PDB file of C-alpha atoms and ligand atoms in Angstrom:
ATOM      1  CA  MET H 161      -4.602  21.579  15.144  1.00 49.00           C
ATOM      2  CA  ALA H 162      -3.713  23.562  12.045  1.00 57.00           C
ATOM      3  CA  GLU H 163      -3.662  26.796  14.026  1.00 58.00           C
ATOM      4  CA  ASN H 164      -0.555  25.573  15.884  1.00 65.00           C
ATOM      5  CA  ASN H 165       1.564  25.511  12.739  1.00 70.00           C
ATOM      6  CA  VAL H 166       1.207  21.770  12.393  1.00 76.00           C
ATOM      7  CA  PRO H 167       1.518  20.849   8.698  1.00 92.00           C
ATOM      8  CA  VAL H 168      -1.810  19.848   7.217  1.00 98.00           C
ATOM      9  CA  VAL H 169      -2.203  16.831   4.943  1.00 98.00           C
ATOM     10  CA  VAL H 170      -5.771  15.990   3.937  1.00 98.00           C
ATOM     11  CA  ARG H 171      -6.978  13.236   1.664  1.00 98.00           C
ATOM     12  CA  MET H 172      -9.648  12.672  -0.913  1.00 98.00           C
ATOM     13  CA  PRO H 173     -10.208   8.907  -1.302  1.00 98.00           C
ATOM     14  CA  PRO H 174     -13.158   8.238  -3.644  1.00 97.00           C
ATOM     15  CA  SER H 175     -14.041   4.738  -4.784  1.00 97.00           C
ATOM     16  CA  PRO H 176     -14.394   4.889  -8.589  1.00 97.00           C
ATOM     17  CA  THR H 177     -17.463   2.657  -8.537  1.00 97.00           C
ATOM     18  CA  GLY H 178     -20.112   5.108  -9.745  1.00 97.00           C
ATOM     19  CA  HIS H 179     -20.926   8.625 -10.834  1.00 97.00           C
ATOM     20  CA  LEU H 180     -19.691  11.697  -9.005  1.00 96.00           C
ATOM     21  CA  HIS H 181     -22.319  12.403  -6.361  1.00 92.00           C
ATOM     22  CA  LEU H 182     -23.132  15.483  -4.381  1.00 94.00           C
ATOM     23  CA  GLY H 183     -21.673  14.086  -1.145  1.00 94.00           C
ATOM     24  CA  THR H 184     -18.286  13.451  -2.795  1.00 95.00           C
ATOM     25  CA  ALA H 185     -18.242  16.950  -4.265  1.00 97.00           C
ATOM     26  CA  ARG H 186     -19.098  18.461  -0.895  1.00 96.00           C
ATOM     27  CA  THR H 187     -16.441  16.427   0.963  1.00 97.00           C
ATOM     28  CA  ALA H 188     -13.928  17.407  -1.711  1.00 98.00           C
ATOM     29  CA  LEU H 189     -14.770  21.071  -1.204  1.00 98.00           C
ATOM     30  CA  PHE H 190     -14.240  20.940   2.583  1.00 98.00           C
ATOM     31  CA  ASN H 191     -10.889  19.191   2.155  1.00 98.00           C
ATOM     32  CA  TRP H 192      -9.886  21.563  -0.619  1.00 98.00           C
ATOM     33  CA  LEU H 193     -10.729  24.695   1.358  1.00 98.00           C
ATOM     34  CA  PHE H 194      -9.115  23.387   4.533  1.00 98.00           C
ATOM     35  CA  ALA H 195      -5.869  22.564   2.708  1.00 98.00           C
ATOM     36  CA  LYS H 196      -5.898  25.960   0.975  1.00 97.00           C
ATOM     37  CA  LYS H 197      -6.523  27.843   4.204  1.00 97.00           C
ATOM     38  CA  TYR H 198      -3.631  26.190   6.051  1.00 97.00           C
ATOM     39  CA  GLY H 199      -1.210  25.868   3.125  1.00 97.00           C
ATOM     40  CA  GLY H 200      -1.600  22.109   3.409  1.00 98.00           C
ATOM     41  CA  GLN H 201      -1.180  19.219   1.029  1.00 98.00           C
ATOM     42  CA  ILE H 202      -3.840  17.100  -0.609  1.00 98.00           C
ATOM     43  CA  VAL H 203      -3.468  13.396  -1.229  1.00 98.00           C
ATOM     44  CA  PHE H 204      -5.840  12.105  -3.891  1.00 98.00           C
ATOM     45  CA  ARG H 205      -6.292   8.353  -3.527  1.00 98.00           C
ATOM     46  CA  TRP H 206      -8.433   6.109  -5.698  1.00 98.00           C
ATOM     47  CA  GLU H 207      -9.831   3.418  -3.411  1.00 97.00           C
ATOM     48  CA  ASP H 208     -10.000   0.999  -6.296  1.00 96.00           C
ATOM     49  CA  THR H 209      -9.638  -2.390  -4.610  1.00 94.00           C
ATOM     50  CA  ASP H 210     -13.132  -3.486  -5.674  1.00 93.00           C
ATOM     51  CA  LYS H 211     -11.922  -4.741  -9.056  1.00 91.00           C
ATOM     52  CA  GLU H 212     -15.393  -5.642 -10.319  1.00 94.00           C
ATOM     53  CA  ARG H 213     -16.959  -2.247  -9.735  1.00 96.00           C
ATOM     54  CA  SER H 214     -14.018   0.146 -10.158  1.00 96.00           C
ATOM     55  CA  LYS H 215     -14.004   1.678 -13.639  1.00 97.00           C
ATOM     56  CA  THR H 216     -11.677   4.141 -15.318  1.00 96.00           C
ATOM     57  CA  GLU H 217     -14.661   5.905 -16.869  1.00 97.00           C
ATOM     58  CA  HIS H 218     -15.904   6.699 -13.352  1.00 98.00           C
ATOM     59  CA  GLU H 219     -12.449   8.040 -12.484  1.00 98.00           C
ATOM     60  CA  THR H 220     -12.521  10.354 -15.489  1.00 98.00           C
ATOM     61  CA  GLU H 221     -16.028  11.519 -14.695  1.00 98.00           C
ATOM     62  CA  ILE H 222     -15.241  12.192 -11.025  1.00 98.00           C
ATOM     63  CA  LEU H 223     -12.043  14.130 -11.784  1.00 98.00           C
ATOM     64  CA  GLU H 224     -13.700  16.082 -14.604  1.00 98.00           C
ATOM     65  CA  GLY H 225     -16.723  16.876 -12.440  1.00 98.00           C
ATOM     66  CA  LEU H 226     -14.572  18.131  -9.580  1.00 98.00           C
ATOM     67  CA  LYS H 227     -12.535  20.193 -12.031  1.00 98.00           C
ATOM     68  CA  TRP H 228     -15.723  21.692 -13.442  1.00 98.00           C
ATOM     69  CA  LEU H 229     -16.587  22.699  -9.883  1.00 98.00           C
ATOM     70  CA  GLY H 230     -13.254  24.515  -9.661  1.00 98.00           C
ATOM     71  CA  MET H 231     -11.168  21.821  -7.966  1.00 98.00           C
ATOM     72  CA  ASP H 232      -8.436  20.513 -10.225  1.00 98.00           C
ATOM     73  CA  PHE H 233      -7.097  17.690  -8.060  1.00 98.00           C
ATOM     74  CA  GLU H 234      -4.720  16.481 -10.768  1.00 98.00           C
ATOM     75  CA  LYS H 235      -3.018  19.835 -10.646  1.00 98.00           C
ATOM     76  CA  GLU H 236      -3.235  20.594  -6.932  1.00 98.00           C
ATOM     77  CA  SER H 237      -2.640  17.232  -5.226  1.00 98.00           C
ATOM     78  CA  SER H 238       0.808  16.598  -3.856  1.00 98.00           C
ATOM     79  CA  LEU H 239       0.198  12.889  -4.419  1.00 98.00           C
ATOM     80  CA  MET H 240      -2.179  11.021  -6.752  1.00 98.00           C
ATOM     81  CA  VAL H 241      -2.245   7.322  -5.877  1.00 98.00           C
ATOM     82  CA  ARG H 242      -4.211   4.150  -6.272  1.00 97.00           C
ATOM     83  CA  GLN H 243      -4.949   1.945  -3.310  1.00 97.00           C
ATOM     84  CA  THR H 244      -4.168  -1.090  -5.487  1.00 97.00           C
ATOM     85  CA  GLU H 245      -0.537   0.113  -5.601  1.00 97.00           C
ATOM     86  CA  SER H 246      -0.314  -0.551  -1.849  1.00 97.00           C
ATOM     87  CA  LEU H 247      -1.580  -4.129  -1.741  1.00 97.00           C
ATOM     88  CA  GLY H 248       1.903  -5.447  -0.886  1.00 97.00           C
ATOM     89  CA  LYS H 249       2.162  -2.983   2.002  1.00 98.00           C
ATOM     90  CA  HIS H 250      -1.289  -3.989   3.266  1.00 98.00           C
ATOM     91  CA  THR H 251      -0.337  -7.658   3.379  1.00 97.00           C
ATOM     92  CA  GLU H 252       2.946  -6.820   5.104  1.00 98.00           C
ATOM     93  CA  VAL H 253       1.124  -4.830   7.806  1.00 98.00           C
ATOM     94  CA  LEU H 254      -1.436  -7.621   8.243  1.00 98.00           C
ATOM     95  CA  GLN H 255       1.390 -10.097   8.751  1.00 98.00           C
ATOM     96  CA  ASP H 256       2.979  -7.826  11.352  1.00 98.00           C
ATOM     97  CA  LEU H 257      -0.358  -7.509  13.187  1.00 98.00           C
ATOM     98  CA  TRP H 258      -0.628 -11.303  13.244  1.00 98.00           C
ATOM     99  CA  GLU H 259       2.937 -11.590  14.600  1.00 98.00           C
ATOM    100  CA  ARG H 260       1.999  -9.167  17.366  1.00 98.00           C
ATOM    101  CA  GLY H 261      -1.282 -10.909  18.204  1.00 98.00           C
ATOM    102  CA  LYS H 262      -3.506  -8.004  17.127  1.00 98.00           C
ATOM    103  CA  VAL H 263      -5.410  -9.978  14.503  1.00 98.00           C
ATOM    104  CA  PHE H 264      -6.356 -13.647  14.264  1.00 98.00           C
ATOM    105  CA  PRO H 265      -7.872 -16.014  11.710  1.00 98.00           C
ATOM    106  CA  CYS H 266     -11.525 -16.762  12.442  1.00 98.00           C
ATOM    107  CA  PHE H 267     -13.006 -19.984  11.073  1.00 98.00           C
ATOM    108  CA  THR H 268     -16.642 -19.296  11.901  1.00 98.00           C
ATOM    109  CA  THR H 269     -18.512 -19.858   8.644  1.00 97.00           C
ATOM    110  CA  PRO H 270     -20.994 -17.399   7.072  1.00 96.00           C
ATOM    111  CA  ALA H 271     -23.797 -19.917   7.799  1.00 97.00           C
ATOM    112  CA  GLU H 272     -22.817 -20.096  11.489  1.00 98.00           C
ATOM    113  CA  LEU H 273     -22.707 -16.311  11.662  1.00 97.00           C
ATOM    114  CA  GLU H 274     -26.137 -16.099  10.061  1.00 97.00           C
ATOM    115  CA  ALA H 275     -27.548 -18.519  12.658  1.00 97.00           C
ATOM    116  CA  LEU H 276     -26.078 -16.432  15.496  1.00 97.00           C
ATOM    117  CA  ARG H 277     -27.526 -13.287  13.937  1.00 97.00           C
ATOM    118  CA  ASP H 278     -30.992 -14.902  13.671  1.00 97.00           C
ATOM    119  CA  GLU H 279     -30.789 -16.025  17.286  1.00 96.00           C
ATOM    120  CA  ALA H 280     -29.979 -12.479  18.415  1.00 96.00           C
ATOM    121  CA  ASN H 281     -32.814 -11.102  16.259  1.00 95.00           C
ATOM    122  CA  GLN H 282     -35.287 -13.528  17.807  1.00 96.00           C
ATOM    123  CA  LYS H 283     -34.263 -12.409  21.276  1.00 95.00           C
ATOM    124  CA  LYS H 284     -34.530  -8.812  20.016  1.00 95.00           C
ATOM    125  CA  GLU H 285     -30.887  -8.275  20.923  1.00 93.00           C
ATOM    126  CA  GLY H 286     -28.307  -6.395  18.879  1.00 93.00           C
ATOM    127  CA  PHE H 287     -25.875  -8.759  17.177  1.00 96.00           C
ATOM    128  CA  VAL H 288     -22.261  -8.456  18.352  1.00 97.00           C
ATOM    129  CA  PHE H 289     -19.856 -11.202  17.365  1.00 98.00           C
ATOM    130  CA  TRP H 290     -16.988 -12.302  19.607  1.00 98.00           C
ATOM    131  CA  SER H 291     -15.062 -14.973  17.790  1.00 98.00           C
ATOM    132  CA  PRO H 292     -14.483 -18.284  19.592  1.00 98.00           C
ATOM    133  CA  PHE H 293     -11.018 -18.285  17.955  1.00 98.00           C
ATOM    134  CA  ARG H 294      -9.782 -15.024  19.465  1.00 98.00           C
ATOM    135  CA  ASP H 295      -8.053 -16.734  22.383  1.00 97.00           C
ATOM    136  CA  GLU H 296      -7.022 -19.951  20.678  1.00 98.00           C
ATOM    137  CA  GLU H 297      -3.326 -20.895  20.725  1.00 97.00           C
ATOM    138  CA  ARG H 298      -1.360 -19.572  17.765  1.00 97.00           C
ATOM    139  CA  SER H 299      -0.029 -23.037  16.896  1.00 97.00           C
ATOM    140  CA  GLU H 300      -3.580 -24.427  16.714  1.00 98.00           C
ATOM    141  CA  LEU H 301      -4.706 -21.569  14.498  1.00 98.00           C
ATOM    142  CA  GLU H 302      -1.719 -22.154  12.227  1.00 97.00           C
ATOM    143  CA  THR H 303      -2.584 -25.834  11.907  1.00 97.00           C
ATOM    144  CA  LYS H 304      -6.162 -24.943  10.943  1.00 97.00           C
ATOM    145  CA  MET H 305      -4.893 -22.427   8.352  1.00 97.00           C
ATOM    146  CA  LYS H 306      -2.622 -25.051   6.827  1.00 97.00           C
ATOM    147  CA  SER H 307      -5.516 -27.522   6.611  1.00 97.00           C
ATOM    148  CA  GLY H 308      -7.152 -25.187   4.076  1.00 95.00           C
ATOM    149  CA  LYS H 309     -10.211 -24.409   6.244  1.00 94.00           C
ATOM    150  CA  PRO H 310     -11.733 -21.111   5.022  1.00 96.00           C
ATOM    151  CA  PHE H 311     -11.286 -18.162   7.356  1.00 98.00           C
ATOM    152  CA  ALA H 312     -11.279 -14.368   7.642  1.00 98.00           C
ATOM    153  CA  TRP H 313      -8.858 -12.158   9.563  1.00 98.00           C
ATOM    154  CA  ARG H 314     -10.471 -10.296  12.458  1.00 98.00           C
ATOM    155  CA  LEU H 315      -9.120  -7.629  14.763  1.00 98.00           C
ATOM    156  CA  LYS H 316      -8.924  -8.771  18.385  1.00 98.00           C
ATOM    157  CA  VAL H 317     -11.117  -6.072  19.896  1.00 98.00           C
ATOM    158  CA  PRO H 318     -11.005  -5.326  23.664  1.00 98.00           C
ATOM    159  CA  THR H 319     -14.261  -6.634  25.157  1.00 97.00           C
ATOM    160  CA  ASN H 320     -15.153  -3.697  27.372  1.00 97.00           C
ATOM    161  CA  GLU H 321     -13.308  -0.471  26.824  1.00 97.00           C
ATOM    162  CA  THR H 322     -14.304   3.042  25.913  1.00 97.00           C
ATOM    163  CA  VAL H 323     -12.948   4.396  22.647  1.00 98.00           C
ATOM    164  CA  ALA H 324     -13.143   8.173  22.874  1.00 97.00           C
ATOM    165  CA  TYR H 325     -12.091  10.898  20.469  1.00 97.00           C
ATOM    166  CA  SER H 326     -12.835  14.496  19.867  1.00 97.00           C
ATOM    167  CA  ASP H 327     -14.452  15.013  16.499  1.00 98.00           C
ATOM    168  CA  GLU H 328     -13.771  18.495  15.134  1.00 97.00           C
ATOM    169  CA  ILE H 329     -17.451  18.904  14.286  1.00 97.00           C
ATOM    170  CA  ARG H 330     -19.390  16.571  16.587  1.00 96.00           C
ATOM    171  CA  GLY H 331     -17.215  17.122  19.665  1.00 97.00           C
ATOM    172  CA  GLU H 332     -16.491  14.426  22.283  1.00 97.00           C
ATOM    173  CA  THR H 333     -17.544  11.066  20.926  1.00 96.00           C
ATOM    174  CA  LYS H 334     -17.458   7.794  22.859  1.00 96.00           C
ATOM    175  CA  VAL H 335     -18.213   4.194  21.992  1.00 97.00           C
ATOM    176  CA  ASN H 336     -17.836   1.113  24.163  1.00 98.00           C
ATOM    177  CA  THR H 337     -16.039  -1.722  22.396  1.00 98.00           C
ATOM    178  CA  ALA H 338     -18.632  -4.130  23.853  1.00 97.00           C
ATOM    179  CA  THR H 339     -20.903  -2.910  21.029  1.00 97.00           C
ATOM    180  CA  LEU H 340     -18.344  -3.655  18.293  1.00 98.00           C
ATOM    181  CA  GLY H 341     -17.173  -7.264  18.530  1.00 98.00           C
ATOM    182  CA  ASP H 342     -14.253  -8.745  16.601  1.00 98.00           C
ATOM    183  CA  PHE H 343     -14.631  -7.248  13.133  1.00 98.00           C
ATOM    184  CA  VAL H 344     -13.218  -8.524   9.844  1.00 98.00           C
ATOM    185  CA  VAL H 345     -10.160  -6.701   8.498  1.00 98.00           C
ATOM    186  CA  ALA H 346      -8.938  -8.989   5.702  1.00 98.00           C
ATOM    187  CA  ARG H 347      -9.765 -12.006   3.588  1.00 96.00           C
ATOM    188  CA  SER H 348      -7.842 -15.250   3.998  1.00 94.00           C
ATOM    189  CA  ASP H 349      -5.736 -14.465   0.889  1.00 94.00           C
ATOM    190  CA  GLY H 350      -4.328 -11.466   2.775  1.00 93.00           C
ATOM    191  CA  SER H 351      -6.332  -8.837   0.886  1.00 95.00           C
ATOM    192  CA  VAL H 352      -7.044  -6.157   3.438  1.00 97.00           C
ATOM    193  CA  LEU H 353     -10.552  -4.654   3.508  1.00 97.00           C
ATOM    194  CA  TYR H 354     -11.660  -1.022   3.658  1.00 97.00           C
ATOM    195  CA  MET H 355     -11.640  -0.582   7.464  1.00 98.00           C
ATOM    196  CA  LEU H 356      -7.936  -1.344   7.857  1.00 98.00           C
ATOM    197  CA  ALA H 357      -6.672  -0.559   4.318  1.00 98.00           C
ATOM    198  CA  ASN H 358      -7.931   3.018   4.650  1.00 98.00           C
ATOM    199  CA  VAL H 359      -6.032   3.395   7.961  1.00 98.00           C
ATOM    200  CA  ILE H 360      -2.799   1.865   6.609  1.00 98.00           C
ATOM    201  CA  ASP H 361      -2.879   4.234   3.641  1.00 98.00           C
ATOM    202  CA  ASP H 362      -3.724   7.267   5.770  1.00 98.00           C
ATOM    203  CA  HIS H 363      -0.736   6.390   7.944  1.00 98.00           C
ATOM    204  CA  GLU H 364       1.639   5.732   5.031  1.00 98.00           C
ATOM    205  CA  GLN H 365       0.590   8.967   3.350  1.00 98.00           C
ATOM    206  CA  GLY H 366       1.014  11.071   6.484  1.00 98.00           C
ATOM    207  CA  ILE H 367      -2.607  12.230   6.687  1.00 98.00           C
ATOM    208  CA  THR H 368      -3.153  14.704   9.539  1.00 98.00           C
ATOM    209  CA  HIS H 369      -6.890  15.412   9.074  1.00 98.00           C
ATOM    210  CA  VAL H 370      -9.620  13.044   7.944  1.00 98.00           C
ATOM    211  CA  ILE H 371     -12.536  15.180   6.777  1.00 98.00           C
ATOM    212  CA  ARG H 372     -15.380  13.009   5.514  1.00 98.00           C
ATOM    213  CA  GLY H 373     -19.149  12.537   5.548  1.00 97.00           C
ATOM    214  CA  GLU H 374     -21.052  11.580   8.667  1.00 96.00           C
ATOM    215  CA  ASP H 375     -21.991   8.282   6.995  1.00 95.00           C
ATOM    216  CA  HIS H 376     -18.516   7.108   8.045  1.00 97.00           C
ATOM    217  CA  ILE H 377     -18.882   7.991  11.721  1.00 96.00           C
ATOM    218  CA  SER H 378     -19.700   4.424  12.753  1.00 96.00           C
ATOM    219  CA  ASN H 379     -16.402   3.316  11.150  1.00 98.00           C
ATOM    220  CA  THR H 380     -14.343   5.687  13.255  1.00 98.00           C
ATOM    221  CA  PRO H 381     -14.207   3.725  16.570  1.00 98.00           C
ATOM    222  CA  LYS H 382     -13.198   0.642  14.594  1.00 98.00           C
ATOM    223  CA  GLN H 383     -10.568   2.613  12.718  1.00 98.00           C
ATOM    224  CA  LEU H 384      -9.257   4.081  15.969  1.00 98.00           C
ATOM    225  CA  LEU H 385      -8.759   0.497  17.151  1.00 98.00           C
ATOM    226  CA  CYS H 386      -6.876  -0.191  13.907  1.00 98.00           C
ATOM    227  CA  TRP H 387      -4.631   2.844  14.578  1.00 98.00           C
ATOM    228  CA  ARG H 388      -4.026   1.529  18.077  1.00 98.00           C
ATOM    229  CA  ALA H 389      -3.153  -1.928  16.730  1.00 98.00           C
ATOM    230  CA  LEU H 390      -0.638  -0.276  14.374  1.00 98.00           C
ATOM    231  CA  ASP H 391       0.781   1.553  17.397  1.00 98.00           C
ATOM    232  CA  VAL H 392       0.444   4.987  15.810  1.00 98.00           C
ATOM    233  CA  ASP H 393      -1.413   8.145  16.801  1.00 97.00           C
ATOM    234  CA  PRO H 394      -4.547   8.673  14.721  1.00 98.00           C
ATOM    235  CA  PRO H 395      -5.195  11.810  12.659  1.00 98.00           C
ATOM    236  CA  ILE H 396      -7.828  14.373  13.612  1.00 98.00           C
ATOM    237  CA  TYR H 397     -11.311  13.361  12.482  1.00 98.00           C
ATOM    238  CA  ALA H 398     -14.041  15.713  11.291  1.00 98.00           C
ATOM    239  CA  HIS H 399     -17.369  14.284  10.128  1.00 98.00           C
ATOM    240  CA  ILE H 400     -19.468  16.657   8.120  1.00 96.00           C
ATOM    241  CA  PRO H 401     -23.282  16.339   8.188  1.00 93.00           C
ATOM    242  CA  LEU H 402     -24.825  14.753   5.120  1.00 90.00           C
ATOM    243  CA  VAL H 403     -26.860  16.585   2.538  1.00 85.00           C
ATOM    244  CA  LEU H 404     -30.353  15.194   2.876  1.00 83.00           C
ATOM    245  CA  ILE H 405     -32.781  15.619   0.034  1.00 79.00           C
ATOM    246  CA  ARG H 406     -36.440  15.359   0.858  1.00 76.00           C
ATOM    247  CA  LYS H 407     -38.298  13.284  -1.709  1.00 73.00           C
ATOM    248  CA  ASN H 408     -41.188  14.954  -3.467  1.00 68.00           C
ATOM    249  CA  GLU H 409     -43.860  12.489  -2.363  1.00 61.00           C
ATOM    250  CA  ASN H 410     -42.860  12.824   1.310  1.00 59.00           C
ATOM    251  CA  PHE H 411     -42.815  16.545   0.903  1.00 56.00           C
ATOM    252  CA  GLN H 412     -46.465  16.453  -0.230  1.00 56.00           C
ATOM    253  CA  LYS H 413     -47.492  14.089   2.577  1.00 54.00           C
ATOM    254  CA  ASP H 414     -46.007  16.407   5.176  1.00 50.00           C
ATOM    255  CA  GLU H 415     -47.731  19.500   3.891  1.00 46.00           C
TER     256      GLU H 415
HETATM  257  N1  LIG J 501     -13.511   5.202  -0.357  1.00 87.94           N
HETATM  258  C1  LIG J 501     -14.310   5.621   0.742  1.00 87.94           C
HETATM  259  C2  LIG J 501     -15.582   6.258   0.216  1.00 87.94           C
HETATM  260  O1  LIG J 501     -15.585   6.681  -0.934  1.00 87.94           O
HETATM  261  C3  LIG J 501     -13.525   6.581   1.601  1.00 87.94           C
HETATM  262  C4  LIG J 501     -14.064   6.768   2.959  1.00 87.94           C
HETATM  263  C5  LIG J 501     -13.193   7.663   3.849  1.00 87.94           C
HETATM  264  O2  LIG J 501     -13.116   8.857   3.575  1.00 87.94           O
HETATM  265  O3  LIG J 501     -12.608   7.138   4.776  1.00 87.94           O
HETATM  266  O4  LIG J 501     -16.583   6.302   0.904  1.00 87.94           O
END
């Protein structure tokens, strides 16, 4: 990694949907220090695609808070961007993935999904969804799309394959795709959701190291499948343990 003179590009991609929290500050610090140590670059990206919840006042508070902690991202980032500036690129990539058969429109309705989930719950089985549309002819899917039937874009996930990667902190990590199912990557209007949008942007912005909280670890196998679908090598992943705060009442119970 960085020790081999490979240029380092890290990223800080907060969603401006709330106050600056401790986890964000801590993730920022790891990225900041890592970039400083290896003379790397920092990309600061507002993941602001949730139009309802993203607020400029949260942006100001987050940047000010990080600055107060000694990290002036406005000054030190090589790139300050908004995810909403890349919506055109996202749609273009989605279209390319469709052309190459990596994604497909799925017409299973939320009510049908709910029924399948209930069925799995009753049998005390984990719910994994394999779309009945994943192997349908392209021409048939196109006809359904034209008919105006609601759908969501899903990644065509291999049914039984091991996705393995070496996390810089957790070490060798493996997940079988049989536990993932075909997951949603975009809405029918072409707006790409977090799982894939985050990967497209990381790729476009030349990110070499993804350093983020462990709460994202379950996203990583899915994102590695997105990288594979894009036909690009993924960055190095490092998931840092979360800060856990013991609540007062539990503290007393335990004593
Ligand atoms: N916007 C995401 C968050 O704030 C970024 C997650 C990531 O680092 O990939 O949780």
